[in-house]
Amino acid sequence: MSKKSLGLDVRLELEGLISNDDTIRSEKDGRQASIFRVAELDARTEADNLRSIIHQSAREGNVNALQEALLKAPLAVNAQDGDFMTPLHYAARYGNYDAVKLLLSKNALPNTKNREGDTPLHIASKYIYGYSDICSIIDEDQADSARKYNTATKKIINALVSENAEIDPVNKYQLTPLHYAAMKSNFSALHALIKLKADVDAEDDNKMTPLLLACVHGSQEIIQELIKANSNVTKRDQRLNTVFHIVALRGEPEYLEMMMDHDPVEAIKALNLFNNEKKTPLRMAVEGNHPETLKKILQMEKKNSCKWMDREKELIHFAAEKGFLEVLKALVEAGGNKNELNEVKAVPLHVAAQMNQLEVVSYLIEEEKDNIDVVDEQGLTPLMMAVTHDSKKCVEYLIAKKANLTITDKDERTPVFIGAKFNALSSVEYILDHLRKKNKETERSALKSPTRNTLRIVSEDVRRTMVNMVDRDQNTPMHIVASNGYLEMMQLLQKHGASITQVNEDEETALHRAAIGGQTGAVRQLLEWDIRLLLMKDEMGNSALHLAARSGHDATTKVLLDNGADKEAKNSYQKTPLQVAVDSGKLETCQRLVAKGAQIESSSDTKTVLHTAAFYGNESIVRYFIAEGVTIDRRDEEGKTAFDIACENDHKDVARAFLETDQWKNLMIPCDVIPLDKHRNPVNMKRRTPFRTLLTKFPELASFVMDNCIEKSKEETDSTQSVAYNFEFLDDTYMMRCVSDDGTGEQLIGCKSAYDEDFKLEKDAQSYASNYDRVYKYHPLKLMADAEKLHLLNHPLSKALLKYKWNRLGRPMYYFALFMYLVFIVSLTQYVRHTKAPYNVWNEESYYDSEYFDENETCPQINTTKPDVVWKIIIQTLAVCQILVECFQLFQRKFAYLVNWENWIDCFIYSTALITVYDFSECSATSGVRQNWQWILAALCIFFGWINLLFMIRKMPRFGIFVVMFVDIVKTFFRFFPVFVLFIIAFSSSFYVILQNRPEFSTIFMSPLKTTVMMIGEFEFTGIFHGDETTHAEKMFGPAHTAVACALFFFFCIIMTILLMNLLVGLAVDDIKGVQEKAELKRLAMQVDLVLQIEASLHFFIQRTKKYATCRYATFPYGKLHKTGFAGWWSNFRRRFGLSVSTDPEIDEMYEREAEFTSEMTQKLQNQAAKLKNIQENIDVMYEKQVRLEAIIAKLATGLNINIELEEKDN
C-alpha cells in the first residue's frame, strides 16, 4: 500500500470518529479545533446553501425546488440576503405567481422591507416583466400589451393584499406601490391597486403624487386611469408645479387636453399659478419649444379672465432669443405684441438679431419693416445688437433690408465703433466692405455731374462712413481696439483708412490707450505704422512711456524703450516715467527703466524717488534704489528725509530698510526748528526728532538704532577693550542757537550738533525749553518709562546714560540732599523729644493747664530742662536754606512747581518747623515749653517730616520698590474706601443706637471711631456684655436689648473682621504681585525720574557750566589697568577689609562687565526674535500671494481648457 493511500485511510478514520483529543489544532491560527465546531460550521454552510437555493428558486419560479428547500429549512422562508431581499421579494420581482402563493402559504411575511424600504408589493408594482418573458418582447406594441394585460402582476398584488399586505406602505423616499406603478407605466399594477382602494393622492418626499409622476414618466393610459380614479389635478409638488406645468414643459398636448376635459375650471385656474421659479404653464410651454402644447394653452387662455399678455412678460423676447419661430408665431397669432418692450426698452427684434436668429429676424421684419432701426434705452438698433455678438448673417440681412449704418447710440457710437469694441471681426469687415462699395458708387454718380455741392457731399460721406467717426468722448474705433489689444481688428481698421494719430478729449492717441492697457502687441503694431507716436503727449503731458510705467506694464515699457521712447521726458507734474513708476509701486518697471539708462536722481531735485517710495510704503523699491546708490539723506522742501516720511506714514519695513544702511546716522539727524523770543527763551514746542518718532511708533527700530550707538574698540576677549556710548539721539535736550532764516531773530536748530569735538556743549547750545519740567516730561528716557518699554530702558545705552547722569550729578546731589534732610528731621525729632508738652509740666502740686502757656507771657517759676540750642540752630538754618531753595525752584519752574504736591509738603514741613522752634513769648524762651497750638503744629510737622523721608527714599532703586508697593496698596484702599465706609457707618450707627449708654459709643462721632478700632481685634467683649449691671454705663437693658446687641456684634465679627479684612489683604497681595512682576521696570522708571528731576532742579547751573552734558561716554568693561587716586585707594580698601563682592580681585572687577554683557546679549536676542517674527510675517504674506496666484492660474487654465497637473502637497 502506498503512503498516499495509507494517509487517506487514516484521515477518513479520524473524520469518522468523535474524539476528545484536544491536541488537534487548525492550520490557520494554531488554536485547538473542536470536532463539534467543525460539525457546526458544516451545518451553517448547509443552511446558507439552502437559503441561496430558496432565493434562486423564487427568482426563477422553480416551485418544486422551492418547496423541497422549504421542507428542509422552513424558517428560511423570510430569510434576507445582503440587500435585505426575501424570497417573496424575488418572486414578486419576476412575476412568479405560483412561487408567491407557495411562500405565502409557508407564512412568508408580506410587509418585509428591503434596504430601500420596499415591500414585495412595491416590487410587484415597480417591475412589469417576468423572468422568462423579458427577452421575448420584441417590439413596443408587445411591451404595451405586457403593461396592460400582465395578469401575473394582478394576481400577485391580490395575493399579497389578501395576506394582509399594506396597500399604501412607503419606502425611504415616501413612495407607495401606486407611485411605482404610475412611474413605470405598469397598467396592470395600477389598475389592481386602484381597485384595492390605494391612495391616489399620496405624496412622496418631493410632494409628488402618482398623477404628477405619471405626467413626468408615465403614459396616457396611466394618466387617464388616475384621472378616472378621481386623482386631484390641483396638487402641487415641492417646486409648486401642477400637472399642467409638467405636461406643458414636456410638450404633451394629448395629456393636457385630457386633463382640460376632466376639469375645465381647475385647468383655467392652473393657468394663473406660478411655481417657485415664477413660471406658469404657458411660460413652460414656451421655454420647452412646444408649439402644439402652447396652442392648446392659448385656447384655454381665451376663457381666462386674466389675460396672458398682462401676466406674462417678455415671452416673445424669449422665443425670439432662442429662435423658437413656431412658438413666436403662435404667440403673435394669439394677440402677442411683437413690438413689446422689455426692461431695457428692447423689442424682440433686438434680441433675435443679437443671438443671430435669422429666421426670427426675417419674420419680424417682414411683418414690421418700419422697426428695422428701432432703438432701445441705450440707443442701440437691431443692427448694432447683431454686431455686438458678431451675428454676421443677421448683419448681412439687416443691411440688405436698408438698415441705417450711420445712426449712433446714446454714446454717439456707430455700428462700426460697436463692432470694433466687441471685436466682431467678420461683421465689421462686412460693413466696411459694404460702405466702401457704396462710397465708390456714390463717387461715380457724383463725378458724372460734378458740382461744388456734390463734391462736398462726397468728401463728407467718405469721411463719415470711414472708420474715424468718434464717440461722445472723442474716441475713435482705433482707440478702443488698441486699448483692448485686438490686433486683427486694428489691421482691418487701418486697412480701411483708420487714423492712428487722432486724439480723444484727453488728447490721447491710440498708442496712449494701448500703453494704459498694457497691450504690447498693439503698441508694437502702432509703432511699426508710425514711430512719431512716441512724441505725442496727452493733456497732462504724459507720453505713452509714462502711462505704461504708471500701470506697471513691463513688456510694454520694454517695447517703447526699444523703439526710442524718451526716458527723461517730464509730464505736467514734472515727473519722469521712472518717478511715475515709483508712484505706482511698480518695481519691475523701475528696474527696466534704470537698466535702460533712466536717471535715478538729479542734483536740482530736492525730492528723490526714495521720498515717493517711502511715502507709499514700497519696501522693495526702496531697497532697490538704496542698492543703486541713491542719496538716502537728501531732504525735501520741508527738511524731511525719506526715512522721516516713512515713519510719518507708519511704514515700518521701509524705515527698517533705511536703518540697515551704513548712512543710518545721517537719517537720525533732526531737522526741527524752535524759534526764540526776544529774551532768547524758546517757544513752547515739542521736539520732533527721528529717534522720538521711532520711540513712539516703532520701538523695535529704536532698539536697533540704540544698538548702533554702541561702539567697541576691540574684541570681546581683549582685556583692554573699551565701549563708547553715543547719547546724541537719546539725550536730545540741547540744540544750537543761530540766526533765523529771515534774519530778524534767533532760533534753535536740530540739524547741527550741540556738542564740540570733545563731546561737550558748544557755547551757543541751549535747551529746547526754558521750563525744564517740559524737558523732564518729554525726555526720551521718560517716554520709555511712561510707555513701559522695558527692553528699551534695559538697553545698555539707556543704562549707560543713566549711569553717567547718576555718577556725575545724581548721586552726589541726591545723597547730599538726603543727608541734609536726615540731619534736619533728626534734629527736629530731638528738639521735640527734649521739649515738655504744655499739658505735661508739673507745678509742685499738679500739672499746668495747657492754656497757661498761651495766656502768660512770663513764667519764672517754671524750671524745666530745655532742648539743646544746637538742635534749634540746625533746624532754623536748614529750614531757611530749604525755603530759599524752594523759592528758587518756584522762580525757575513757575506754575509747574505749584502743581507738584511734594513741593507743598516740603514747604509745609520747613515753615512749620520754623514756627515750632520760634519763641512767641518770653515764657517759651525761658522754659522751652511751646504754646498749645505750636505743639499741635509740631505733631503734624514731625509726622509729615518722616513721611516725606519715606517718599525721598522711594527714589532709591534698592528701597523704592517697597514704597511703591505701599503707595499702590494705599491707592487700592482708597478705591475700596466707599464700600468700607458704608460698612463702618452701618455698624457704628447700630452700636450708637443700642449701646448709647457706654462712653465709647455715646456720640455719633465716637461710635465710628470705636467701630473702626474694633476691626483690628480690640473688641472688649467682656466689658460690653458682662459689665457691672449696677452701673449705668455698663448696663444692658433687658433680654431683647441684649439679643439685638449680640446679633449685631456677631455679624460685625463675621463681616468686618473676617470677610472685609481678608478682602483688603487679598487686594494688597494682588497689588504687591503686580509690582513684583514689573519690578525691573519700576526700578528703572524710578531711576529715570530721580536723575531727570535732579537735572530739572539744577538745569540753570548745568546750562551755564557746559561741563556736565556730554554726547559720548566710554567705559572699560574689564576695568582700568592702573587705578589711581581715590579709585585705587577705594578698591584696595574694599579688598583689604573684605568688602569686595568676591575674594578674587580679578573676578570682582569682572562683575560689572558681566552684567553689561548679559544685558547686551539679552537685547541682541530680543532683536533677533523681532527679526524672526518679521521674517515669518513676510513668509505668511508670500504664501497667501502664492495661493492667490495658483488660484488665478487654475482659473485661467480652466477658461483656456488647459489641463495642468499640480504637484500634490504633503500635509
mmCIF file of C-alpha atoms in Angstrom, residues 554-787:
data_model
loop_
_atom_site.group_PDB
_atom_site.id
_atom_site.type_symbol
_atom_site.label_atom_id
_atom_site.label_comp_id
_atom_site.label_asym_id
_atom_site.label_seq_id
_atom_site.Cartn_x
_atom_site.Cartn_y
_atom_site.Cartn_z
ATOM 1 C CA ASP A 554 6.908 95.844 -18.064
ATOM 2 C CA ALA A 555 6.723 94.252 -21.501
ATOM 3 C CA THR A 556 5.026 97.315 -22.967
ATOM 4 C CA THR A 557 7.649 99.536 -21.358
ATOM 5 C CA LYS A 558 10.390 97.450 -22.947
ATOM 6 C CA VAL A 559 8.847 97.784 -26.415
ATOM 7 C CA LEU A 560 8.560 101.562 -26.019
ATOM 8 C CA LEU A 561 12.149 101.867 -24.806
ATOM 9 C CA ASP A 562 13.450 99.653 -27.585
ATOM 10 C CA ASN A 563 11.750 101.937 -30.080
ATOM 11 C CA GLY A 564 13.446 105.019 -28.655
ATOM 12 C CA ALA A 565 10.946 106.459 -26.164
ATOM 13 C CA ASP A 566 12.356 109.393 -24.175
ATOM 14 C CA LYS A 567 13.298 108.108 -20.708
ATOM 15 C CA GLU A 568 13.677 111.575 -19.221
ATOM 16 C CA ALA A 569 10.530 113.180 -20.597
ATOM 17 C CA LYS A 570 8.527 115.017 -17.937
ATOM 18 C CA ASN A 571 4.792 115.405 -17.708
ATOM 19 C CA SER A 572 2.879 118.408 -16.398
ATOM 20 C CA TYR A 573 3.806 117.438 -12.825
ATOM 21 C CA GLN A 574 7.484 117.408 -13.808
ATOM 22 C CA LYS A 575 7.725 113.664 -13.319
ATOM 23 C CA THR A 576 9.729 111.297 -15.451
ATOM 24 C CA PRO A 577 8.494 107.794 -16.328
ATOM 25 C CA LEU A 578 10.699 106.421 -13.543
ATOM 26 C CA GLN A 579 9.082 108.680 -10.957
ATOM 27 C CA VAL A 580 5.635 107.737 -12.227
ATOM 28 C CA ALA A 581 6.519 104.042 -11.885
ATOM 29 C CA VAL A 582 7.694 104.672 -8.318
ATOM 30 C CA ASP A 583 4.402 106.440 -7.551
ATOM 31 C CA SER A 584 2.544 103.324 -8.625
ATOM 32 C CA GLY A 585 4.909 100.922 -6.839
ATOM 33 C CA LYS A 586 5.972 99.017 -9.962
ATOM 34 C CA LEU A 587 9.367 97.518 -9.119
ATOM 35 C CA GLU A 588 9.919 95.582 -12.350
ATOM 36 C CA THR A 589 9.153 98.662 -14.419
ATOM 37 C CA CYS A 590 11.586 100.701 -12.341
ATOM 38 C CA GLN A 591 14.288 98.100 -12.876
ATOM 39 C CA ARG A 592 13.570 98.101 -16.601
ATOM 40 C CA LEU A 593 13.844 101.882 -16.840
ATOM 41 C CA VAL A 594 17.056 102.037 -14.789
ATOM 42 C CA ALA A 595 18.580 99.230 -16.838
ATOM 43 C CA LYS A 596 17.829 101.279 -19.963
ATOM 44 C CA GLY A 597 19.655 104.279 -18.501
ATOM 45 C CA ALA A 598 16.905 106.279 -16.814
ATOM 46 C CA GLN A 599 18.309 108.906 -14.432
ATOM 47 C CA ILE A 600 17.601 107.960 -10.810
ATOM 48 C CA GLU A 601 18.210 111.326 -9.174
ATOM 49 C CA SER A 602 19.108 114.844 -10.146
ATOM 50 C CA SER A 603 21.113 117.380 -8.203
ATOM 51 C CA SER A 604 18.448 120.003 -8.862
ATOM 52 C CA ASP A 605 15.656 117.905 -7.319
ATOM 53 C CA THR A 606 15.207 118.132 -3.575
ATOM 54 C CA LYS A 607 12.708 115.291 -3.565
ATOM 55 C CA THR A 608 14.077 111.978 -4.822
ATOM 56 C CA VAL A 609 12.386 108.774 -5.849
ATOM 57 C CA LEU A 610 13.120 107.480 -2.342
ATOM 58 C CA HIS A 611 10.774 110.085 -0.880
ATOM 59 C CA THR A 612 7.979 108.887 -3.108
ATOM 60 C CA ALA A 613 8.634 105.196 -2.456
ATOM 61 C CA ALA A 614 8.791 105.850 1.286
ATOM 62 C CA PHE A 615 5.518 107.779 1.186
ATOM 63 C CA TYR A 616 3.687 104.857 -0.438
ATOM 64 C CA GLY A 617 5.490 102.231 1.662
ATOM 65 C CA ASN A 618 7.093 100.345 -1.230
ATOM 66 C CA GLU A 619 9.843 98.483 0.626
ATOM 67 C CA SER A 620 11.137 96.535 -2.373
ATOM 68 C CA ILE A 621 11.554 99.719 -4.420
ATOM 69 C CA VAL A 622 13.301 101.453 -1.533
ATOM 70 C CA ARG A 623 15.791 98.617 -1.138
ATOM 71 C CA TYR A 624 16.375 98.538 -4.877
ATOM 72 C CA PHE A 625 17.217 102.235 -5.086
ATOM 73 C CA ILE A 626 19.386 102.043 -1.967
ATOM 74 C CA ALA A 627 21.335 99.269 -3.678
ATOM 75 C CA GLU A 628 21.616 101.509 -6.746
ATOM 76 C CA GLY A 629 23.325 104.169 -4.619
ATOM 77 C CA VAL A 630 20.630 106.829 -4.270
ATOM 78 C CA THR A 631 21.407 109.527 -1.712
ATOM 79 C CA ILE A 632 19.257 108.498 1.244
ATOM 80 C CA ASP A 633 19.718 111.566 3.462
ATOM 81 C CA ARG A 634 18.578 114.194 0.957
ATOM 82 C CA ARG A 635 15.895 116.452 2.385
ATOM 83 C CA ASP A 636 12.835 117.859 0.632
ATOM 84 C CA GLU A 637 11.423 121.390 0.853
ATOM 85 C CA GLU A 638 10.215 120.732 4.410
ATOM 86 C CA GLY A 639 13.573 119.385 5.524
ATOM 87 C CA LYS A 640 12.406 115.779 5.709
ATOM 88 C CA THR A 641 14.326 112.754 4.578
ATOM 89 C CA ALA A 642 12.724 109.723 3.003
ATOM 90 C CA PHE A 643 13.148 107.996 6.377
ATOM 91 C CA ASP A 644 11.100 110.743 8.077
ATOM 92 C CA ILE A 645 8.335 110.326 5.524
ATOM 93 C CA ALA A 646 8.279 106.542 6.008
ATOM 94 C CA CYS A 647 7.929 106.983 9.775
ATOM 95 C CA GLU A 648 5.183 109.594 9.425
ATOM 96 C CA ASN A 649 3.147 107.213 7.278
ATOM 97 C CA ASP A 650 3.707 104.191 9.554
ATOM 98 C CA HIS A 651 5.747 102.170 7.056
ATOM 99 C CA LYS A 652 7.836 100.120 9.455
ATOM 100 C CA ASP A 653 9.513 97.838 6.917
ATOM 101 C CA VAL A 654 10.601 100.807 4.813
ATOM 102 C CA ALA A 655 12.056 102.519 7.869
ATOM 103 C CA ARG A 656 13.933 99.337 8.734
ATOM 104 C CA ALA A 657 15.392 99.226 5.222
ATOM 105 C CA PHE A 658 16.821 102.738 5.697
ATOM 106 C CA LEU A 659 18.274 101.954 9.128
ATOM 107 C CA GLU A 660 20.065 98.877 7.817
ATOM 108 C CA THR A 661 22.251 101.063 5.592
ATOM 109 C CA ASP A 662 25.650 102.482 6.517
ATOM 110 C CA GLN A 663 24.248 106.026 6.452
ATOM 111 C CA TRP A 664 21.690 105.442 9.217
ATOM 112 C CA LYS A 665 23.293 108.101 11.423
ATOM 113 C CA ASN A 666 22.602 110.833 8.845
ATOM 114 C CA LEU A 667 18.941 109.819 8.859
ATOM 115 C CA MET A 668 18.707 110.272 12.610
ATOM 116 C CA ILE A 669 19.773 113.928 12.480
ATOM 117 C CA PRO A 670 16.693 116.009 13.353
ATOM 118 C CA CYS A 671 15.532 118.910 11.235
ATOM 119 C CA ASP A 672 13.209 120.611 13.717
ATOM 120 C CA VAL A 673 13.413 124.357 14.346
ATOM 121 C CA ILE A 674 12.239 126.148 17.502
ATOM 122 C CA PRO A 675 12.010 129.956 17.379
ATOM 123 C CA LEU A 676 13.320 132.117 20.247
ATOM 124 C CA ASP A 677 11.590 135.167 21.653
ATOM 125 C CA LYS A 678 13.323 138.466 22.316
ATOM 126 C CA HIS A 679 14.601 137.161 25.675
ATOM 127 C CA ARG A 680 16.119 134.133 23.980
ATOM 128 C CA ASN A 681 13.534 131.863 25.529
ATOM 129 C CA PRO A 682 12.345 129.031 23.268
ATOM 130 C CA VAL A 683 8.750 128.977 22.123
ATOM 131 C CA ASN A 684 6.665 126.308 23.818
ATOM 132 C CA MET A 685 7.123 123.471 21.278
ATOM 133 C CA LYS A 686 7.883 119.758 21.467
ATOM 134 C CA ARG A 687 10.974 118.325 19.887
ATOM 135 C CA ARG A 688 10.281 116.229 16.816
ATOM 136 C CA THR A 689 13.284 114.062 16.122
ATOM 137 C CA PRO A 690 13.523 110.816 14.136
ATOM 138 C CA PHE A 691 14.518 108.917 17.274
ATOM 139 C CA ARG A 692 11.484 110.184 19.212
ATOM 140 C CA THR A 693 9.295 109.113 16.294
ATOM 141 C CA LEU A 694 10.784 105.632 16.478
ATOM 142 C CA LEU A 695 10.146 105.503 20.220
ATOM 143 C CA THR A 696 6.502 106.342 19.668
ATOM 144 C CA LYS A 697 5.757 104.239 16.585
ATOM 145 C CA PHE A 698 8.427 101.586 16.165
ATOM 146 C CA PRO A 699 10.145 100.706 19.476
ATOM 147 C CA GLU A 700 11.882 97.727 17.835
ATOM 148 C CA LEU A 701 13.605 100.043 15.369
ATOM 149 C CA ALA A 702 14.520 102.407 18.203
ATOM 150 C CA SER A 703 16.296 99.461 19.829
ATOM 151 C CA PHE A 704 18.094 98.829 16.539
ATOM 152 C CA VAL A 705 19.324 102.437 16.473
ATOM 153 C CA MET A 706 20.429 102.186 20.086
ATOM 154 C CA ASP A 707 22.462 99.088 19.204
ATOM 155 C CA ASN A 708 24.279 101.082 16.552
ATOM 156 C CA CYS A 709 25.038 103.829 19.075
ATOM 157 C CA ILE A 710 27.360 101.461 20.945
ATOM 158 C CA GLU A 711 30.889 101.099 19.630
ATOM 159 C CA LYS A 712 33.513 98.659 20.818
ATOM 160 C CA SER A 713 37.197 99.285 20.302
ATOM 161 C CA LYS A 714 38.418 95.700 20.329
ATOM 162 C CA GLU A 715 37.289 92.095 20.554
ATOM 163 C CA GLU A 716 35.277 90.823 23.485
ATOM 164 C CA THR A 717 38.200 88.783 24.844
ATOM 165 C CA ASP A 718 40.618 91.733 24.859
ATOM 166 C CA SER A 719 41.160 92.992 28.393
ATOM 167 C CA THR A 720 41.886 96.475 27.094
ATOM 168 C CA GLN A 721 38.553 96.754 25.329
ATOM 169 C CA SER A 722 36.618 99.994 25.708
ATOM 170 C CA VAL A 723 32.957 100.595 24.919
ATOM 171 C CA ALA A 724 31.794 104.020 23.715
ATOM 172 C CA TYR A 725 28.168 105.091 24.046
ATOM 173 C CA ASN A 726 26.741 107.799 21.805
ATOM 174 C CA PHE A 727 23.951 109.725 23.603
ATOM 175 C CA GLU A 728 23.366 112.254 20.827
ATOM 176 C CA PHE A 729 19.967 110.837 19.864
ATOM 177 C CA LEU A 730 18.902 109.516 23.264
ATOM 178 C CA ASP A 731 19.688 112.718 25.182
ATOM 179 C CA ASP A 732 18.481 115.471 22.838
ATOM 180 C CA THR A 733 17.882 118.235 25.358
ATOM 181 C CA TYR A 734 20.165 120.775 23.715
ATOM 182 C CA MET A 735 20.021 122.463 20.317
ATOM 183 C CA MET A 736 22.201 125.018 18.580
ATOM 184 C CA ARG A 737 21.207 128.676 18.579
ATOM 185 C CA CYS A 738 21.578 130.596 15.326
ATOM 186 C CA VAL A 739 20.096 133.475 13.391
ATOM 187 C CA SER A 740 16.650 132.770 11.911
ATOM 188 C CA ASP A 741 16.221 132.423 8.166
ATOM 189 C CA ASP A 742 14.685 135.868 7.752
ATOM 190 C CA GLY A 743 17.457 137.460 9.823
ATOM 191 C CA THR A 744 15.055 139.173 12.220
ATOM 192 C CA GLY A 745 15.595 136.930 15.201
ATOM 193 C CA GLU A 746 17.167 133.775 16.522
ATOM 194 C CA GLN A 747 16.103 130.169 16.545
ATOM 195 C CA LEU A 748 17.177 126.754 17.733
ATOM 196 C CA ILE A 749 18.012 124.184 15.057
ATOM 197 C CA GLY A 750 18.409 120.442 15.423
ATOM 198 C CA CYS A 751 20.341 119.687 12.252
ATOM 199 C CA LYS A 752 23.593 120.999 13.766
ATOM 200 C CA SER A 753 25.193 119.146 16.657
ATOM 201 C CA ALA A 754 25.198 120.946 20.011
ATOM 202 C CA TYR A 755 28.462 119.266 21.041
ATOM 203 C CA ASP A 756 32.060 120.070 20.112
ATOM 204 C CA GLU A 757 34.901 117.740 19.242
ATOM 205 C CA ASP A 758 35.442 116.950 22.923
ATOM 206 C CA PHE A 759 31.772 115.917 23.215
ATOM 207 C CA LYS A 760 30.946 118.893 25.429
ATOM 208 C CA LEU A 761 28.276 121.521 24.876
ATOM 209 C CA GLU A 762 29.006 124.274 22.419
ATOM 210 C CA LYS A 763 28.916 127.883 23.544
ATOM 211 C CA ASP A 764 25.677 128.562 21.665
ATOM 212 C CA ALA A 765 23.977 125.353 22.829
ATOM 213 C CA GLN A 766 20.686 125.826 24.639
ATOM 214 C CA SER A 767 17.926 123.551 25.944
ATOM 215 C CA TYR A 768 14.859 123.427 23.731
ATOM 216 C CA ALA A 769 12.598 124.532 26.600
ATOM 217 C CA SER A 770 13.106 127.244 29.191
ATOM 218 C CA ASN A 771 10.856 125.298 31.551
ATOM 219 C CA TYR A 772 12.923 122.253 32.333
ATOM 220 C CA ASP A 773 9.888 120.374 33.552
ATOM 221 C CA ARG A 774 8.941 120.003 29.900
ATOM 222 C CA VAL A 775 12.370 118.557 29.211
ATOM 223 C CA TYR A 776 11.863 116.130 32.081
ATOM 224 C CA LYS A 777 8.326 115.198 30.978
ATOM 225 C CA TYR A 778 9.222 114.626 27.319
ATOM 226 C CA HIS A 779 12.730 113.232 27.689
ATOM 227 C CA PRO A 780 13.216 110.021 25.656
ATOM 228 C CA LEU A 781 14.011 108.087 28.832
ATOM 229 C CA LYS A 782 10.813 109.355 30.436
ATOM 230 C CA LEU A 783 8.842 108.443 27.320
ATOM 231 C CA MET A 784 10.219 104.898 27.552
ATOM 232 C CA ALA A 785 9.237 104.664 31.207
ATOM 233 C CA ASP A 786 5.730 106.043 30.640
ATOM 234 C CA ALA A 787 5.165 103.628 27.740
#
